[in-house]
mmCIF file with all atom_site columns, C-alpha atoms in Angstrom:
data_model
loop_
_atom_site.group_PDB
_atom_site.id
_atom_site.type_symbol
_atom_site.label_atom_id
_atom_site.label_alt_id
_atom_site.label_comp_id
_atom_site.label_asym_id
_atom_site.label_entity_id
_atom_site.label_seq_id
_atom_site.pdbx_PDB_ins_code
_atom_site.Cartn_x
_atom_site.Cartn_y
_atom_site.Cartn_z
_atom_site.occupancy
_atom_site.B_iso_or_equiv
_atom_site.pdbx_formal_charge
_atom_site.auth_seq_id
_atom_site.auth_comp_id
_atom_site.auth_asym_id
_atom_site.auth_atom_id
_atom_site.pdbx_PDB_model_num
ATOM 1   C CA . LEU A 1 1   ? 19.885 -110.573 38.497 1.00 50.00 ? 10  LEU A CA 1
ATOM 2   C CA . MET A 1 2   ? 20.004 -111.487 34.799 1.00 68.00 ? 11  MET A CA 1
ATOM 3   C CA . GLY A 1 3   ? 22.903 -114.570 35.497 1.00 77.00 ? 12  GLY A CA 1
ATOM 4   C CA . MET A 1 4   ? 25.512 -111.380 36.953 1.00 87.00 ? 13  MET A CA 1
ATOM 5   C CA . PRO A 1 5   ? 27.470 -112.493 40.083 1.00 93.00 ? 14  PRO A CA 1
ATOM 6   C CA . THR A 1 6   ? 25.277 -110.679 43.331 1.00 91.00 ? 15  THR A CA 1
ATOM 7   C CA . LEU A 1 7   ? 26.328 -110.795 47.183 1.00 92.00 ? 16  LEU A CA 1
ATOM 8   C CA . ALA A 1 8   ? 23.369 -109.951 49.453 1.00 92.00 ? 17  ALA A CA 1
ATOM 9   C CA . SER A 1 9   ? 23.709 -110.206 53.755 1.00 94.00 ? 18  SER A CA 1
ATOM 10  C CA . VAL A 1 10  ? 20.769 -112.771 55.821 1.00 95.00 ? 19  VAL A CA 1
ATOM 11  C CA . ALA A 1 11  ? 19.974 -111.759 59.306 1.00 96.00 ? 20  ALA A CA 1
ATOM 12  C CA . ALA A 1 12  ? 19.214 -113.547 62.084 1.00 97.00 ? 21  ALA A CA 1
ATOM 13  C CA . LYS A 1 13  ? 19.282 -113.410 66.270 1.00 97.00 ? 22  LYS A CA 1
ATOM 14  C CA . ASP A 1 14  ? 19.872 -116.810 65.864 1.00 98.00 ? 23  ASP A CA 1
ATOM 15  C CA . MET A 1 15  ? 23.713 -116.952 63.891 1.00 97.00 ? 24  MET A CA 1
ATOM 16  C CA . THR A 1 16  ? 23.063 -121.024 63.665 1.00 98.00 ? 25  THR A CA 1
ATOM 17  C CA . ILE A 1 17  ? 19.990 -120.073 61.519 1.00 98.00 ? 26  ILE A CA 1
ATOM 18  C CA . ALA A 1 18  ? 21.246 -117.608 59.493 1.00 97.00 ? 27  ALA A CA 1
ATOM 19  C CA . GLU A 1 19  ? 24.192 -119.827 58.391 1.00 98.00 ? 28  GLU A CA 1
ATOM 20  C CA . LYS A 1 20  ? 21.401 -122.594 57.661 1.00 98.00 ? 29  LYS A CA 1
ATOM 21  C CA . VAL A 1 21  ? 20.341 -120.055 54.707 1.00 98.00 ? 30  VAL A CA 1
ATOM 22  C CA . GLN A 1 22  ? 23.928 -119.244 54.217 1.00 97.00 ? 31  GLN A CA 1
ATOM 23  C CA . LYS A 1 23  ? 24.746 -122.638 52.853 1.00 98.00 ? 32  LYS A CA 1
ATOM 24  C CA . ALA A 1 24  ? 21.625 -124.028 51.781 1.00 98.00 ? 33  ALA A CA 1
ATOM 25  C CA . CYS A 1 25  ? 20.758 -120.509 49.487 1.00 97.00 ? 34  CYS A CA 1
ATOM 26  C CA . SER A 1 26  ? 25.019 -119.326 47.947 1.00 96.00 ? 35  SER A CA 1
ATOM 27  C CA . VAL A 1 27  ? 25.652 -120.503 44.944 1.00 95.00 ? 36  VAL A CA 1
ATOM 28  C CA . PRO A 1 28  ? 28.735 -121.250 43.918 1.00 94.00 ? 37  PRO A CA 1
ATOM 29  C CA . ASN A 1 29  ? 29.845 -118.053 41.814 1.00 93.00 ? 38  ASN A CA 1
ATOM 30  C CA . LYS A 1 30  ? 26.409 -116.741 41.187 1.00 94.00 ? 39  LYS A CA 1
ATOM 31  C CA . PHE A 1 31  ? 25.274 -115.416 44.818 1.00 94.00 ? 40  PHE A CA 1
ATOM 32  C CA . ARG A 1 32  ? 26.654 -115.562 48.136 1.00 95.00 ? 41  ARG A CA 1
ATOM 33  C CA . LEU A 1 33  ? 25.292 -114.587 51.173 1.00 95.00 ? 42  LEU A CA 1
ATOM 34  C CA . TYR A 1 34  ? 27.660 -113.127 54.337 1.00 95.00 ? 43  TYR A CA 1
ATOM 35  C CA . THR A 1 35  ? 25.377 -113.516 57.543 1.00 96.00 ? 44  THR A CA 1
ATOM 36  C CA . ASN A 1 36  ? 24.863 -110.618 60.351 1.00 96.00 ? 45  ASN A CA 1
ATOM 37  C CA . PRO A 1 37  ? 23.264 -110.908 63.994 1.00 97.00 ? 46  PRO A CA 1
ATOM 38  C CA . ASP A 1 38  ? 22.017 -107.240 63.585 1.00 97.00 ? 47  ASP A CA 1
ATOM 39  C CA . VAL A 1 39  ? 18.973 -107.888 61.865 1.00 97.00 ? 48  VAL A CA 1
ATOM 40  C CA . ILE A 1 40  ? 17.991 -103.595 62.569 1.00 96.00 ? 49  ILE A CA 1
ATOM 41  C CA . GLY A 1 41  ? 20.784 -102.735 60.811 1.00 95.00 ? 50  GLY A CA 1
ATOM 42  C CA . VAL A 1 42  ? 19.974 -105.141 57.327 1.00 95.00 ? 51  VAL A CA 1
ATOM 43  C CA . GLU A 1 43  ? 16.281 -104.386 57.572 1.00 95.00 ? 52  GLU A CA 1
ATOM 44  C CA . LEU A 1 44  ? 16.953 -100.417 57.731 1.00 96.00 ? 53  LEU A CA 1
ATOM 45  C CA . GLY A 1 45  ? 20.163 -100.504 55.282 1.00 94.00 ? 54  GLY A CA 1
ATOM 46  C CA . GLY A 1 46  ? 17.790 -101.740 53.259 1.00 93.00 ? 55  GLY A CA 1
ATOM 47  C CA . SER A 1 47  ? 14.954 -99.171  53.571 1.00 95.00 ? 56  SER A CA 1
ATOM 48  C CA . LEU A 1 48  ? 17.064 -95.418  53.882 1.00 96.00 ? 57  LEU A CA 1
ATOM 49  C CA . LYS A 1 49  ? 19.266 -96.937  50.796 1.00 95.00 ? 58  LYS A CA 1
ATOM 50  C CA . ASN A 1 50  ? 15.926 -96.294  48.356 1.00 95.00 ? 59  ASN A CA 1
ATOM 51  C CA . VAL A 1 51  ? 15.580 -92.420  49.633 1.00 96.00 ? 60  VAL A CA 1
ATOM 52  C CA . ILE A 1 52  ? 18.918 -92.258  48.551 1.00 95.00 ? 61  ILE A CA 1
ATOM 53  C CA . ALA A 1 53  ? 18.787 -93.832  46.188 1.00 95.00 ? 62  ALA A CA 1
ATOM 54  C CA . ILE A 1 54  ? 15.808 -91.050  44.573 1.00 95.00 ? 63  ILE A CA 1
ATOM 55  C CA . ALA A 1 55  ? 18.219 -88.239  45.583 1.00 95.00 ? 64  ALA A CA 1
ATOM 56  C CA . SER A 1 56  ? 21.543 -89.991  43.277 1.00 94.00 ? 65  SER A CA 1
ATOM 57  C CA . GLY A 1 57  ? 19.187 -90.284  40.973 1.00 94.00 ? 66  GLY A CA 1
ATOM 58  C CA . PHE A 1 58  ? 17.482 -86.594  41.291 1.00 93.00 ? 67  PHE A CA 1
ATOM 59  C CA . ALA A 1 59  ? 20.591 -84.472  40.892 1.00 94.00 ? 68  ALA A CA 1
ATOM 60  C CA . ASP A 1 60  ? 21.718 -87.418  38.236 1.00 94.00 ? 69  ASP A CA 1
ATOM 61  C CA . ALA A 1 61  ? 18.854 -85.939  35.967 1.00 95.00 ? 70  ALA A CA 1
ATOM 62  C CA . MET A 1 62  ? 19.530 -82.004  36.913 1.00 95.00 ? 71  MET A CA 1
ATOM 63  C CA . ASN A 1 63  ? 22.727 -82.567  35.456 1.00 95.00 ? 72  ASN A CA 1
ATOM 64  C CA . LEU A 1 64  ? 24.256 -81.472  38.624 1.00 93.00 ? 73  LEU A CA 1
ATOM 65  C CA . GLY A 1 65  ? 27.621 -83.528  38.420 1.00 92.00 ? 74  GLY A CA 1
ATOM 66  C CA . ASP A 1 66  ? 29.323 -86.221  39.933 1.00 91.00 ? 75  ASP A CA 1
ATOM 67  C CA . ASN A 1 67  ? 31.273 -84.380  42.705 1.00 93.00 ? 76  ASN A CA 1
ATOM 68  C CA . LEU A 1 68  ? 26.912 -83.451  44.614 1.00 91.00 ? 77  LEU A CA 1
ATOM 69  C CA . ARG A 1 69  ? 26.282 -87.244  44.058 1.00 88.00 ? 78  ARG A CA 1
ATOM 70  C CA . GLY A 1 70  ? 29.030 -88.636  45.964 1.00 90.00 ? 79  GLY A CA 1
ATOM 71  C CA . ALA A 1 71  ? 28.533 -86.107  48.690 1.00 92.00 ? 80  ALA A CA 1
ATOM 72  C CA . LEU A 1 72  ? 24.082 -87.128  49.027 1.00 90.00 ? 81  LEU A CA 1
ATOM 73  C CA . LEU A 1 73  ? 25.888 -90.483  49.204 1.00 90.00 ? 82  LEU A CA 1
ATOM 74  C CA . THR A 1 74  ? 28.181 -89.435  51.631 1.00 91.00 ? 83  THR A CA 1
ATOM 75  C CA . ARG A 1 75  ? 25.519 -87.089  53.939 1.00 92.00 ? 84  ARG A CA 1
ATOM 76  C CA . GLY A 1 76  ? 23.119 -89.657  52.702 1.00 93.00 ? 85  GLY A CA 1
ATOM 77  C CA . MET A 1 77  ? 25.108 -92.184  54.811 1.00 92.00 ? 86  MET A CA 1
ATOM 78  C CA . ALA A 1 78  ? 25.409 -90.661  57.498 1.00 92.00 ? 87  ALA A CA 1
ATOM 79  C CA . GLU A 1 79  ? 21.326 -89.911  57.469 1.00 93.00 ? 88  GLU A CA 1
ATOM 80  C CA . MET A 1 80  ? 21.358 -93.473  57.448 1.00 94.00 ? 89  MET A CA 1
ATOM 81  C CA . VAL A 1 81  ? 23.101 -93.862  60.377 1.00 93.00 ? 90  VAL A CA 1
ATOM 82  C CA . ARG A 1 82  ? 22.015 -91.192  62.232 1.00 93.00 ? 91  ARG A CA 1
ATOM 83  C CA . ILE A 1 83  ? 17.826 -93.310  61.933 1.00 95.00 ? 92  ILE A CA 1
ATOM 84  C CA . SER A 1 84  ? 19.358 -96.731  62.784 1.00 95.00 ? 93  SER A CA 1
ATOM 85  C CA . LEU A 1 85  ? 22.011 -95.566  65.861 1.00 94.00 ? 94  LEU A CA 1
ATOM 86  C CA . ALA A 1 86  ? 18.929 -94.630  67.120 1.00 95.00 ? 95  ALA A CA 1
ATOM 87  C CA . LEU A 1 87  ? 16.612 -97.211  66.671 1.00 96.00 ? 96  LEU A CA 1
ATOM 88  C CA . GLY A 1 88  ? 19.958 -99.361  68.167 1.00 96.00 ? 97  GLY A CA 1
ATOM 89  C CA . ALA A 1 89  ? 21.145 -100.927 65.331 1.00 96.00 ? 98  ALA A CA 1
ATOM 90  C CA . ASN A 1 90  ? 25.017 -101.601 64.979 1.00 95.00 ? 99  ASN A CA 1
ATOM 91  C CA . PRO A 1 91  ? 26.585 -98.387  62.238 1.00 91.00 ? 100 PRO A CA 1
ATOM 92  C CA . SER A 1 92  ? 29.080 -100.889 61.345 1.00 91.00 ? 101 SER A CA 1
ATOM 93  C CA . THR A 1 93  ? 25.971 -102.558 58.954 1.00 93.00 ? 102 THR A CA 1
ATOM 94  C CA . LEU A 1 94  ? 25.236 -99.561  56.751 1.00 90.00 ? 103 LEU A CA 1
ATOM 95  C CA . TYR A 1 95  ? 28.722 -100.318 56.204 1.00 87.00 ? 104 TYR A CA 1
ATOM 96  C CA . GLY A 1 96  ? 28.228 -103.265 54.369 1.00 86.00 ? 105 GLY A CA 1
ATOM 97  C CA . LEU A 1 97  ? 25.643 -104.691 51.867 1.00 83.00 ? 106 LEU A CA 1
ATOM 98  C CA . SER A 1 98  ? 23.046 -102.493 52.230 1.00 76.00 ? 107 SER A CA 1
ATOM 99  C CA . ASP A 1 99  ? 22.970 -102.106 47.993 1.00 76.00 ? 108 ASP A CA 1
ATOM 100 C CA . LEU A 1 100 ? 23.685 -98.136  48.524 1.00 85.00 ? 109 LEU A CA 1
ATOM 101 C CA . ILE A 1 101 ? 25.732 -97.664  46.039 1.00 87.00 ? 110 ILE A CA 1
ATOM 102 C CA . ALA A 1 102 ? 23.793 -99.977  43.457 1.00 85.00 ? 111 ALA A CA 1
ATOM 103 C CA . THR A 1 103 ? 20.817 -98.611  43.805 1.00 89.00 ? 112 THR A CA 1
ATOM 104 C CA . CYS A 1 104 ? 22.676 -95.054  44.140 1.00 90.00 ? 113 CYS A CA 1
ATOM 105 C CA . SER A 1 105 ? 24.170 -95.314  40.161 1.00 87.00 ? 114 SER A CA 1
ATOM 106 C CA . SER A 1 106 ? 22.139 -98.638  38.554 1.00 89.00 ? 115 SER A CA 1
ATOM 107 C CA . PRO A 1 107 ? 19.230 -96.711  35.526 1.00 86.00 ? 116 PRO A CA 1
ATOM 108 C CA . MET A 1 108 ? 17.699 -100.842 36.656 1.00 89.00 ? 117 MET A CA 1
ATOM 109 C CA . SER A 1 109 ? 17.211 -99.428  39.889 1.00 92.00 ? 118 SER A CA 1
ATOM 110 C CA . ARG A 1 110 ? 13.782 -98.125  40.532 1.00 94.00 ? 119 ARG A CA 1
ATOM 111 C CA . ASN A 1 111 ? 14.546 -95.784  42.920 1.00 95.00 ? 120 ASN A CA 1
ATOM 112 C CA . PHE A 1 112 ? 16.908 -93.810  41.018 1.00 95.00 ? 121 PHE A CA 1
ATOM 113 C CA . THR A 1 113 ? 15.215 -93.909  38.160 1.00 95.00 ? 122 THR A CA 1
ATOM 114 C CA . VAL A 1 114 ? 11.557 -92.432  39.944 1.00 96.00 ? 123 VAL A CA 1
ATOM 115 C CA . GLY A 1 115 ? 14.740 -89.747  41.465 1.00 95.00 ? 124 GLY A CA 1
ATOM 116 C CA . SER A 1 116 ? 15.586 -89.216  38.094 1.00 96.00 ? 125 SER A CA 1
ATOM 117 C CA . MET A 1 117 ? 12.300 -88.523  36.412 1.00 96.00 ? 126 MET A CA 1
ATOM 118 C CA . LEU A 1 118 ? 11.410 -86.036  39.057 1.00 95.00 ? 127 LEU A CA 1
ATOM 119 C CA . GLY A 1 119 ? 14.636 -84.575  38.638 1.00 95.00 ? 128 GLY A CA 1
ATOM 120 C CA . LYS A 1 120 ? 13.137 -84.018  35.428 1.00 95.00 ? 129 LYS A CA 1
ATOM 121 C CA . GLY A 1 121 ? 9.997  -82.325  36.797 1.00 94.00 ? 130 GLY A CA 1
ATOM 122 C CA . LYS A 1 122 ? 7.695  -84.780  36.242 1.00 95.00 ? 131 LYS A CA 1
ATOM 123 C CA . LYS A 1 123 ? 4.720  -86.129  38.642 1.00 94.00 ? 132 LYS A CA 1
ATOM 124 C CA . ILE A 1 124 ? 4.730  -88.354  41.300 1.00 94.00 ? 133 ILE A CA 1
ATOM 125 C CA . ASP A 1 125 ? 1.656  -90.490  40.192 1.00 93.00 ? 134 ASP A CA 1
ATOM 126 C CA . ASP A 1 126 ? 2.794  -89.988  35.955 1.00 94.00 ? 135 ASP A CA 1
ATOM 127 C CA . ILE A 1 127 ? 5.965  -91.899  36.782 1.00 95.00 ? 136 ILE A CA 1
ATOM 128 C CA . LEU A 1 128 ? 4.750  -94.426  39.124 1.00 93.00 ? 137 LEU A CA 1
ATOM 129 C CA . ALA A 1 129 ? 1.915  -95.026  36.563 1.00 93.00 ? 138 ALA A CA 1
ATOM 130 C CA . GLU A 1 130 ? 5.074  -95.078  33.586 1.00 93.00 ? 139 GLU A CA 1
ATOM 131 C CA . LEU A 1 131 ? 7.159  -97.234  35.962 1.00 90.00 ? 140 LEU A CA 1
ATOM 132 C CA . GLY A 1 132 ? 4.279  -100.322 36.410 1.00 86.00 ? 141 GLY A CA 1
ATOM 133 C CA . SER A 1 133 ? 6.613  -101.791 39.570 1.00 86.00 ? 142 SER A CA 1
ATOM 134 C CA . VAL A 1 134 ? 6.882  -100.742 42.852 1.00 88.00 ? 143 VAL A CA 1
ATOM 135 C CA . ALA A 1 135 ? 9.448  -98.305  43.934 1.00 92.00 ? 144 ALA A CA 1
ATOM 136 C CA . GLU A 1 136 ? 10.057 -98.399  47.195 1.00 94.00 ? 145 GLU A CA 1
ATOM 137 C CA . GLY A 1 137 ? 11.774 -94.612  48.845 1.00 94.00 ? 146 GLY A CA 1
ATOM 138 C CA . VAL A 1 138 ? 8.407  -93.127  48.084 1.00 95.00 ? 147 VAL A CA 1
ATOM 139 C CA . LYS A 1 139 ? 6.344  -94.278  51.102 1.00 96.00 ? 148 LYS A CA 1
ATOM 140 C CA . THR A 1 140 ? 9.372  -95.168  52.763 1.00 96.00 ? 149 THR A CA 1
ATOM 141 C CA . SER A 1 141 ? 10.770 -91.297  52.455 1.00 96.00 ? 150 SER A CA 1
ATOM 142 C CA . LYS A 1 142 ? 7.073  -89.824  54.579 1.00 96.00 ? 151 LYS A CA 1
ATOM 143 C CA . ALA A 1 143 ? 8.524  -92.684  56.793 1.00 96.00 ? 152 ALA A CA 1
ATOM 144 C CA . VAL A 1 144 ? 11.381 -91.737  57.471 1.00 96.00 ? 153 VAL A CA 1
ATOM 145 C CA . CYS A 1 145 ? 10.241 -87.974  57.514 1.00 96.00 ? 154 CYS A CA 1
ATOM 146 C CA . ASP A 1 146 ? 8.047  -89.061  60.657 1.00 97.00 ? 155 ASP A CA 1
ATOM 147 C CA . LEU A 1 147 ? 9.849  -90.913  62.197 1.00 95.00 ? 156 LEU A CA 1
ATOM 148 C CA . ALA A 1 148 ? 12.756 -88.521  62.409 1.00 95.00 ? 157 ALA A CA 1
ATOM 149 C CA . LYS A 1 149 ? 10.333 -86.042  63.236 1.00 96.00 ? 158 LYS A CA 1
ATOM 150 C CA . LYS A 1 150 ? 9.530  -88.536  66.553 1.00 96.00 ? 159 LYS A CA 1
ATOM 151 C CA . LEU A 1 151 ? 13.290 -89.104  67.599 1.00 94.00 ? 160 LEU A CA 1
ATOM 152 C CA . ASN A 1 152 ? 14.291 -84.970  67.106 1.00 95.00 ? 161 ASN A CA 1
ATOM 153 C CA . ILE A 1 153 ? 17.024 -86.505  64.056 1.00 93.00 ? 162 ILE A CA 1
ATOM 154 C CA . GLU A 1 154 ? 18.241 -84.856  61.215 1.00 92.00 ? 163 GLU A CA 1
ATOM 155 C CA . ALA A 1 155 ? 17.009 -85.839  58.562 1.00 94.00 ? 164 ALA A CA 1
ATOM 156 C CA . PRO A 1 156 ? 17.634 -83.112  55.040 1.00 95.00 ? 165 PRO A CA 1
ATOM 157 C CA . MET A 1 157 ? 17.782 -86.028  52.407 1.00 94.00 ? 166 MET A CA 1
ATOM 158 C CA . ALA A 1 158 ? 13.943 -88.203  53.393 1.00 95.00 ? 167 ALA A CA 1
ATOM 159 C CA . ASN A 1 159 ? 13.002 -84.629  53.913 1.00 96.00 ? 168 ASN A CA 1
ATOM 160 C CA . ALA A 1 160 ? 14.067 -83.508  50.313 1.00 95.00 ? 169 ALA A CA 1
ATOM 161 C CA . ILE A 1 161 ? 13.083 -86.172  48.575 1.00 95.00 ? 170 ILE A CA 1
ATOM 162 C CA . TYR A 1 162 ? 9.627  -86.475  50.479 1.00 96.00 ? 171 TYR A CA 1
ATOM 163 C CA . GLU A 1 163 ? 8.744  -82.509  49.202 1.00 96.00 ? 172 GLU A CA 1
ATOM 164 C CA . ALA A 1 164 ? 9.593  -83.893  45.478 1.00 95.00 ? 173 ALA A CA 1
ATOM 165 C CA . VAL A 1 165 ? 7.062  -86.392  46.136 1.00 94.00 ? 174 VAL A CA 1
ATOM 166 C CA . TYR A 1 166 ? 4.244  -85.216  47.648 1.00 94.00 ? 175 TYR A CA 1
ATOM 167 C CA . THR A 1 167 ? 4.124  -81.503  47.241 1.00 95.00 ? 176 THR A CA 1
ATOM 168 C CA . ASP A 1 168 ? 4.679  -78.941  43.873 1.00 92.00 ? 177 ASP A CA 1
ATOM 169 C CA . ILE A 1 169 ? 7.762  -77.916  44.404 1.00 94.00 ? 178 ILE A CA 1
ATOM 170 C CA . THR A 1 170 ? 9.755  -77.757  41.622 1.00 93.00 ? 179 THR A CA 1
ATOM 171 C CA . PRO A 1 171 ? 13.372 -79.845  41.309 1.00 93.00 ? 180 PRO A CA 1
ATOM 172 C CA . GLU A 1 172 ? 15.078 -75.895  41.906 1.00 93.00 ? 181 GLU A CA 1
ATOM 173 C CA . GLN A 1 173 ? 13.960 -75.538  44.435 1.00 94.00 ? 182 GLN A CA 1
ATOM 174 C CA . VAL A 1 174 ? 15.017 -78.951  46.486 1.00 93.00 ? 183 VAL A CA 1
ATOM 175 C CA . VAL A 1 175 ? 18.223 -78.345  45.507 1.00 93.00 ? 184 VAL A CA 1
ATOM 176 C CA . GLU A 1 176 ? 17.926 -73.907  46.731 1.00 94.00 ? 185 GLU A CA 1
ATOM 177 C CA . LYS A 1 177 ? 17.172 -76.036  49.753 1.00 92.00 ? 186 LYS A CA 1
ATOM 178 C CA . LEU A 1 178 ? 19.300 -78.471  50.517 1.00 92.00 ? 187 LEU A CA 1
ATOM 179 C CA . MET A 1 179 ? 22.381 -76.271  49.543 1.00 93.00 ? 188 MET A CA 1
ATOM 180 C CA . ASN A 1 180 ? 21.161 -73.409  51.751 1.00 94.00 ? 189 ASN A CA 1
ATOM 181 C CA . ARG A 1 181 ? 20.633 -74.895  54.661 1.00 93.00 ? 190 ARG A CA 1
ATOM 182 C CA . LYS A 1 182 ? 22.228 -73.587  57.617 1.00 92.00 ? 191 LYS A CA 1
ATOM 183 C CA . LEU A 1 183 ? 26.274 -74.410  57.803 1.00 92.00 ? 192 LEU A CA 1
ATOM 184 C CA . LYS A 1 184 ? 27.754 -76.830  60.782 1.00 87.00 ? 193 LYS A CA 1
ATOM 185 C CA . GLY A 1 185 ? 30.518 -78.866  61.397 1.00 86.00 ? 194 GLY A CA 1
ATOM 186 C CA . GLU A 1 186 ? 30.269 -82.337  59.839 1.00 79.00 ? 195 GLU A CA 1
ATOM 187 C CA . ASP A 1 187 ? 29.519 -84.642  62.461 1.00 69.00 ? 196 ASP A CA 1
ATOM 188 C CA . SER A 1 188 ? 28.311 -86.999  60.341 1.00 57.00 ? 197 SER A CA 1
ATOM 189 C CA . TYR A 1 189 ? 26.229 -89.478  63.333 1.00 56.00 ? 198 TYR A CA 1
ATOM 190 C CA . ASN A 1 190 ? 25.503 -86.330  65.429 1.00 60.00 ? 199 ASN A CA 1
ATOM 191 C CA . LEU A 1 191 ? 22.114 -87.992  66.558 1.00 53.00 ? 200 LEU A CA 1
ATOM 192 C CA . LYS A 1 192 ? 20.719 -84.355  66.064 1.00 52.00 ? 201 LYS A CA 1
#
């Protein structure tokens, strides 16, 4: 990434293979790999974060403040963990190098950029044409909603982003729906 130091995970059930890849691909001062036996968790972390990044960009464009963006990351992580646990991942993997913070904070992030444009009221077809590259969170939002429904897991952030992407809901209506959900306790890992 433009010569900047970067860290990532290499996941494999066979740690001998993961360690070989780690040693072969790590570059001193530039690219550092960590091994992880939780293939499911690494894969899910790498994809689910993109939906949360769209939400973060959305909130940023609407000038909803740092508190809400922080809450989106926190509640988004809880949503990611609920889904990942149901699919057999180790929840601690999600707190690793899934890149949630960078993806949700950087204007260089394609998914953050999509969220920002959605938050400004642009339509998804125009956004994707302007972007000219893939923003994985767009299609992932639909997949997460389908999966959460199948597993009977709450995924309010994925649902909100799905609506922002695939329906004519306004940015203000998206925020209103999220903020006016039924009040409840903060049981992050509740699978319901």
